[in-house]
CSV table of C-alpha atoms in Angstrom, one decimal:
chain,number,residue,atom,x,y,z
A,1,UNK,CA,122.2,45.0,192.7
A,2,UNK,CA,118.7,43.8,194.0
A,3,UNK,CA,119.8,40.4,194.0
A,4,UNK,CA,123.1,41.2,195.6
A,5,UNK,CA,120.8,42.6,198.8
A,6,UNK,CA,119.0,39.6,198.7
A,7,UNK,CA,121.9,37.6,199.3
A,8,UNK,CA,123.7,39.7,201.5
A,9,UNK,CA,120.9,39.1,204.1
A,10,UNK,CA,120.8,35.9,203.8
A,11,UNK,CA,123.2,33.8,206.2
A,12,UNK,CA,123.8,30.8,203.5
A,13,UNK,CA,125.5,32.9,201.2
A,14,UNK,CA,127.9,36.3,201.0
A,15,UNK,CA,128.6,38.2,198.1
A,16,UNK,CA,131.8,38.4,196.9
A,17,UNK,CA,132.5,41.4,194.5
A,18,UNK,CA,134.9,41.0,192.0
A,19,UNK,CA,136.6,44.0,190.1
A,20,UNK,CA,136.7,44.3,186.6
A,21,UNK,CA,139.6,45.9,185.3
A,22,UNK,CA,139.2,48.2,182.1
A,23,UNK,CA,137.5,50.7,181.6
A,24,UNK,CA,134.9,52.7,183.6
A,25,UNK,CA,131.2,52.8,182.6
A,26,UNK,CA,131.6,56.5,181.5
A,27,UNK,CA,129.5,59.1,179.0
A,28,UNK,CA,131.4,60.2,176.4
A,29,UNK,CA,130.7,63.5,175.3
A,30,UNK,CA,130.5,64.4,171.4
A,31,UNK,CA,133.6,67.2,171.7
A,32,UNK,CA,132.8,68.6,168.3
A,33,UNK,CA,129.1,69.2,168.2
A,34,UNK,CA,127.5,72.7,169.9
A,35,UNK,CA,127.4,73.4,172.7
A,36,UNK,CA,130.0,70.6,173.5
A,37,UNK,CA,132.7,72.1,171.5
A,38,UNK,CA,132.9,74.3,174.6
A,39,UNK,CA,135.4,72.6,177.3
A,40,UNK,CA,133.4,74.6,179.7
A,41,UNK,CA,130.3,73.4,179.0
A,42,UNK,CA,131.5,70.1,179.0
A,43,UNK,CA,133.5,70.2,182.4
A,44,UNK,CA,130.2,71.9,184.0
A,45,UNK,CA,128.9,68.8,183.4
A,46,UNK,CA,131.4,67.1,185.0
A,47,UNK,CA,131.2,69.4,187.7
A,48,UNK,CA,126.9,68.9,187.8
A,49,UNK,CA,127.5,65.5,188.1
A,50,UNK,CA,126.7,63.9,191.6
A,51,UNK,CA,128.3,60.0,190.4
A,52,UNK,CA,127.9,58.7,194.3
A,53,UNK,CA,124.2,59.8,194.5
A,54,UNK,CA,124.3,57.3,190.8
A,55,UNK,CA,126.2,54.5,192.5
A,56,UNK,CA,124.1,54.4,195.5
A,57,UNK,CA,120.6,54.6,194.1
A,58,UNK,CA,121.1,52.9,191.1
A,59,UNK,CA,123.8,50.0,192.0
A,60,UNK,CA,123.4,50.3,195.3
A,61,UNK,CA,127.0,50.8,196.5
A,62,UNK,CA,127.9,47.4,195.0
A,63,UNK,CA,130.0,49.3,192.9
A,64,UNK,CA,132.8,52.0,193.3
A,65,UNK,CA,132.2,55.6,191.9
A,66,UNK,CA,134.2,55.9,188.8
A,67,UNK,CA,136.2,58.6,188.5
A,68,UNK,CA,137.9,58.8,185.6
A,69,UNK,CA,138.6,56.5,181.8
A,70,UNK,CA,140.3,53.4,183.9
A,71,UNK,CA,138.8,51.1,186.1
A,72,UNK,CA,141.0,51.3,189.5
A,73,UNK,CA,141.9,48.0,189.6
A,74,UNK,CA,143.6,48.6,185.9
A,75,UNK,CA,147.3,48.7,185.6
A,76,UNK,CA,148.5,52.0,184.5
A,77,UNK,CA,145.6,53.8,186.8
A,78,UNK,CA,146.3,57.3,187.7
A,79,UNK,CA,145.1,58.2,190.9
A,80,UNK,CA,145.5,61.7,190.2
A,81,UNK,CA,142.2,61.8,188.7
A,82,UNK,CA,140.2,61.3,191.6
A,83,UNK,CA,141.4,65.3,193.1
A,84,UNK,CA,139.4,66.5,189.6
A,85,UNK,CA,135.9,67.4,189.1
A,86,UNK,CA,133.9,67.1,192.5
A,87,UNK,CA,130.3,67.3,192.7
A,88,UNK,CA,130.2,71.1,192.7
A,89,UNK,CA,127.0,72.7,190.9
A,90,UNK,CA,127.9,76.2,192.0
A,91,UNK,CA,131.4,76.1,190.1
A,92,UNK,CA,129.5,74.2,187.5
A,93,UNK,CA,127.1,77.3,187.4
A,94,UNK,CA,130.1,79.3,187.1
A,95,UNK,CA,131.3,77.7,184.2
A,96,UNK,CA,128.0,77.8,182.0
A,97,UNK,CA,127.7,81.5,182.8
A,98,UNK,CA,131.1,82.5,181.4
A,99,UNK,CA,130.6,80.0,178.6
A,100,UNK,CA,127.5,82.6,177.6
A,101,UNK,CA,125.0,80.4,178.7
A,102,UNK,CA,122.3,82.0,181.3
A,103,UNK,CA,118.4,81.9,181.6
A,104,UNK,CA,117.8,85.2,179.5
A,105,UNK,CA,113.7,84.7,178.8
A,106,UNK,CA,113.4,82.9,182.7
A,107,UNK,CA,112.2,79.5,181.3
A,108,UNK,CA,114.2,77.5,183.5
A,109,UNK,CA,116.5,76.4,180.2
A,110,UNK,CA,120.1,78.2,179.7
A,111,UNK,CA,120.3,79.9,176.2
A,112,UNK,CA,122.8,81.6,174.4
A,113,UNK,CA,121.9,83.6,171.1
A,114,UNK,CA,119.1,82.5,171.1
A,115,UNK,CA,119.7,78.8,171.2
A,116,UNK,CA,118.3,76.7,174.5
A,117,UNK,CA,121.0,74.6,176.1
A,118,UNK,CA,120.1,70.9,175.3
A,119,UNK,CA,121.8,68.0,175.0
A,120,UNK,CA,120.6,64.5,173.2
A,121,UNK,CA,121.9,61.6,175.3
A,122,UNK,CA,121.7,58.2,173.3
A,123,UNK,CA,120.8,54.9,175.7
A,124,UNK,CA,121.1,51.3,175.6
A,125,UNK,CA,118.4,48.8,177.6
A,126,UNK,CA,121.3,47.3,179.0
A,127,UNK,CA,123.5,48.1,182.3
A,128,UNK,CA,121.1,50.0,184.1
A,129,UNK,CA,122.3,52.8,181.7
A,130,UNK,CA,118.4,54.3,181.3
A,131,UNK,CA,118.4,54.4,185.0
A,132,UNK,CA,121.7,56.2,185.2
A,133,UNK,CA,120.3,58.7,182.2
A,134,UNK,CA,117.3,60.0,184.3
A,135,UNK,CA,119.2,60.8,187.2
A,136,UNK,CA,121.7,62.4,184.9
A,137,UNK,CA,118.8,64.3,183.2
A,138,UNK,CA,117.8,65.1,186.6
A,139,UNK,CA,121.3,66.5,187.6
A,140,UNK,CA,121.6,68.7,185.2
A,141,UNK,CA,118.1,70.4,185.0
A,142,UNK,CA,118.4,72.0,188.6
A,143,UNK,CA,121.6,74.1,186.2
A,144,UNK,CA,119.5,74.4,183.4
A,145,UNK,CA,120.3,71.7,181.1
A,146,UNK,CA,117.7,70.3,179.2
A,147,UNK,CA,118.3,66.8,178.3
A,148,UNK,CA,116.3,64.6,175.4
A,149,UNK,CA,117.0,61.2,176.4
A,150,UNK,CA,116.2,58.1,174.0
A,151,UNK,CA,117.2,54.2,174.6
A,152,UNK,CA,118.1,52.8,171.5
A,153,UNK,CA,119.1,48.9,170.2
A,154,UNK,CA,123.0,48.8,170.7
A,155,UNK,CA,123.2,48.3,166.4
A,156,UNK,CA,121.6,52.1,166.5
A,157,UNK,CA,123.4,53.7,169.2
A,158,UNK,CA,126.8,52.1,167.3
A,159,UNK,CA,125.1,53.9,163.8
A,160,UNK,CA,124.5,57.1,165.5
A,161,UNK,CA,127.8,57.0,167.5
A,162,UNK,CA,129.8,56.2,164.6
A,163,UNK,CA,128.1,59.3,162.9
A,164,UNK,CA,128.9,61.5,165.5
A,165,UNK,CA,124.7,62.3,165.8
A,166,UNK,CA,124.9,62.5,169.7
A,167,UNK,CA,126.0,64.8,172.4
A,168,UNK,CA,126.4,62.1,175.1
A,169,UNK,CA,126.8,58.3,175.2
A,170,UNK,CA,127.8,55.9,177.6
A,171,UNK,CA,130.0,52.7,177.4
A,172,UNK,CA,132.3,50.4,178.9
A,173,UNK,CA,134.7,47.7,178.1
A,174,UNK,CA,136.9,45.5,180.3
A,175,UNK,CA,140.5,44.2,179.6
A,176,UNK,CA,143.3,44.0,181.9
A,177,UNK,CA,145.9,46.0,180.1
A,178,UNK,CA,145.8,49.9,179.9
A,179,UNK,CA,146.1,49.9,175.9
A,180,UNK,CA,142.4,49.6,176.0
A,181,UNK,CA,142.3,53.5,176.5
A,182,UNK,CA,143.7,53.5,172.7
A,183,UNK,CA,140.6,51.8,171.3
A,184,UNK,CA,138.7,54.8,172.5
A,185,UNK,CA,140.5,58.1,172.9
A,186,UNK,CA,143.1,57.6,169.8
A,187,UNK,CA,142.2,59.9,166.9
A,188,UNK,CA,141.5,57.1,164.8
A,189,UNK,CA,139.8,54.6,166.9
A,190,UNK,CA,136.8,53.3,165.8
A,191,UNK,CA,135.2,53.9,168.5
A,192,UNK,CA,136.3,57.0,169.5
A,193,UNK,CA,133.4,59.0,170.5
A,194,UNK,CA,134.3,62.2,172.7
A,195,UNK,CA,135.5,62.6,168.4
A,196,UNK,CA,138.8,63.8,170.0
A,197,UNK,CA,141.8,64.7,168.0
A,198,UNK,CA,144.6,65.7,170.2
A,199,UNK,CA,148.2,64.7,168.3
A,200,UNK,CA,149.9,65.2,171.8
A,201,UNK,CA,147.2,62.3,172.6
A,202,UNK,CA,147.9,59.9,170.1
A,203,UNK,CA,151.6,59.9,170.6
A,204,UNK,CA,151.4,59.0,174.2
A,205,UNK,CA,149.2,56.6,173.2
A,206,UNK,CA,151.3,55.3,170.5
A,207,UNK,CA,154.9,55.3,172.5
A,208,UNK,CA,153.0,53.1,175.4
A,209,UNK,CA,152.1,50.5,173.5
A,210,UNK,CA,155.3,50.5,171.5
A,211,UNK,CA,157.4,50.1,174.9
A,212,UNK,CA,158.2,46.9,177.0
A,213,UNK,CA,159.3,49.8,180.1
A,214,UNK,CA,156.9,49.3,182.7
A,215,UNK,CA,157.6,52.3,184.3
A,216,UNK,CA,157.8,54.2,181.1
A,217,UNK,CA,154.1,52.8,180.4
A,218,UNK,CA,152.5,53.9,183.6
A,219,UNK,CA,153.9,57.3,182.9
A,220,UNK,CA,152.3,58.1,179.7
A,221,UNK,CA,149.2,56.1,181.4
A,222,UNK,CA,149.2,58.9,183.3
A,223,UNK,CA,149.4,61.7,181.0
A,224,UNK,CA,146.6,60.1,178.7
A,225,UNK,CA,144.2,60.2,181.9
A,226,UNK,CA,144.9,63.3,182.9
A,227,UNK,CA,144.5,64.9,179.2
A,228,UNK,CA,141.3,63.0,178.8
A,229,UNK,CA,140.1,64.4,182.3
A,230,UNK,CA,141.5,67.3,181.7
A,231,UNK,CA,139.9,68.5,178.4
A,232,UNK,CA,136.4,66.9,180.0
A,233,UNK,CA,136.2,64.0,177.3
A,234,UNK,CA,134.1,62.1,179.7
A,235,UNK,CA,132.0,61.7,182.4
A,236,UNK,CA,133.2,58.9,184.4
A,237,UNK,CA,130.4,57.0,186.2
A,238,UNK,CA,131.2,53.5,187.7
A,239,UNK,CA,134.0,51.1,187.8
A,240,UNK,CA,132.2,47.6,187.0
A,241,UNK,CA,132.3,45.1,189.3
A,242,UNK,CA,131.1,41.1,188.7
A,243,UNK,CA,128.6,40.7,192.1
A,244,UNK,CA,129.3,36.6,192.9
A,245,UNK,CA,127.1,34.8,195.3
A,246,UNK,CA,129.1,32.7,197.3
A,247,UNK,CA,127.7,29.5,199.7
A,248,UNK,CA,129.4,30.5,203.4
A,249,UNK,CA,130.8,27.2,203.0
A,250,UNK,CA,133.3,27.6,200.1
A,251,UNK,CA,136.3,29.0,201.8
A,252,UNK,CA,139.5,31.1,199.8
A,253,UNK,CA,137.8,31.4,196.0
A,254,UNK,CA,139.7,33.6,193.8
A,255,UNK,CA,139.5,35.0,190.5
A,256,UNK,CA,141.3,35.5,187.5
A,257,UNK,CA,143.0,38.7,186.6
A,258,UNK,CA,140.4,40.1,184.4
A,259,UNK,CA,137.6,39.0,187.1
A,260,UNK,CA,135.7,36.9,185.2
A,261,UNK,CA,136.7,33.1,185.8
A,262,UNK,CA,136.8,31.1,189.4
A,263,UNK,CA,141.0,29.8,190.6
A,264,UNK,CA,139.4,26.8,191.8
A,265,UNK,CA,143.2,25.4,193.2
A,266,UNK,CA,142.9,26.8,196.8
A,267,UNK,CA,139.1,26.3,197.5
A,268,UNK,CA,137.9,24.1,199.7
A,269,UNK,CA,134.6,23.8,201.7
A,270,UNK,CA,134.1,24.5,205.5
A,271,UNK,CA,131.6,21.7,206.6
């Protein structure tokens, strides 16, 4: 993003953001460990979460705000999910307090029976993702959440993820068909980390990639996105974008469908 601004100003070049289709950089939330076995707790987070303040300080607006498991650009996307989970602390408030979880001993930290709300969030170096933690962290301690952040080498945070030894986690993953939801949100996916096991779930998933029907395909797209969102698997963040510095001369460059390789057919240069 700091190069991007660099360019931006400078009348030689433009930048020319490319969309990656796939899915959304997004924090998936460990559905069966305490206190995240609570759908409230985990939609107050949701709710707590302020992803334009993210995109703007950390990526500078070079990206769009994320807003739910598929990039926007992604066949299959259901713009439904952009009407769920606005920044809203108060309903996010509202939510811990009828999940049992108040300030009881005035420490600043939500507890419940004893037991301090906190949350271990797992980071890797890469993707600005530590960046994105503290604001995160930040976020959620005006509600009183207390977060324990560590950035880990991606083998470990694959180890612990695998275990199911986190409460949050982030990742992305691009690929231009919407069957890359099934890699992550299917029961048995290895990579499933919101640990989800929802048999209405895998059947959508299942009959979507079993059917040639586009229309058919974009409705159980749908369904699966608005389960996911629904039961607060994740915490959407940004849709990736490829930032491409682009000499003012070179005139109608395009890219392939997954974002990553220059249709040199049409270009030509303006001298």
């Amino acid at each position: 993003p700091q190069d991007a601004a660099r360019l931006r100003d400078d009348p030689e070049y433009h930048i020319q953001p490319v969309p990656i289709p796939g899915v959304s950089l997004m924090v998936f939330m460990n559905s069966t460990r305490p206190p995240l076995d609570q759908v409230e707790v985990r939609q107050a987070l949701l709710y707590a979460t302020d992803r334009p303040s993210i995109v703007s300080t950390v990526f500078r607006n070079t990206s769009p705000v994320a807003y739910g498991p598929l990039a926007a650009v992604t066949f299959g996307y259901e713009p439904a999910v952009e009407q769920t989970y606005p920044y809203d602390p108060e309903q996010a408030a509202a939510l811990l307090d009828s999940a049992g979880w108040q300030d009881s001993d005035g420490d600043g930290i939500r507890d419940r029976e004893g037991q301090p709300l906190k949350l271990d969030l797992v980071l890797m170096s890469w993707g600005y993702m530590p960046e994105v933690g503290q604001l995160l962290a930040a976020q959620w301690r005006t509600l009183g959440i207390e977060v324990e952040s560590r950035v880990v080498s991606y083998p470990e945070a694959l180890d612990l993820a695998g275990k199911g030894q986190h409460h949050l986690i982030p990742f992305n993953s691009s690929g231009s068909d919407p069957d890359i939801l099934r890699n992550f949100f299917h029961s048995e996916a290895g990579t499933n980390w919101s640990l989800v096991a929802n048999e209405e779930l895998d059947r959508w998933l299942e009959a979507a990639v079993r059917t040639n029907d586009r229309e058919e395909r974009v409705a159980l797209y749908s369904q699966v996105q608005m389960r996911i969102m629904d039961q607060a698997l994740v915490i959407p963040i940004r849709d990736y974008v490829n930032l491409n510095g682009v000499s003012a001369e070179v005139k109608d460059l395009r890219f392939d469908t997954q974002g990553w390789f220059p249709w040199l057919i049409d270009v030509s240069l303006n001298r």
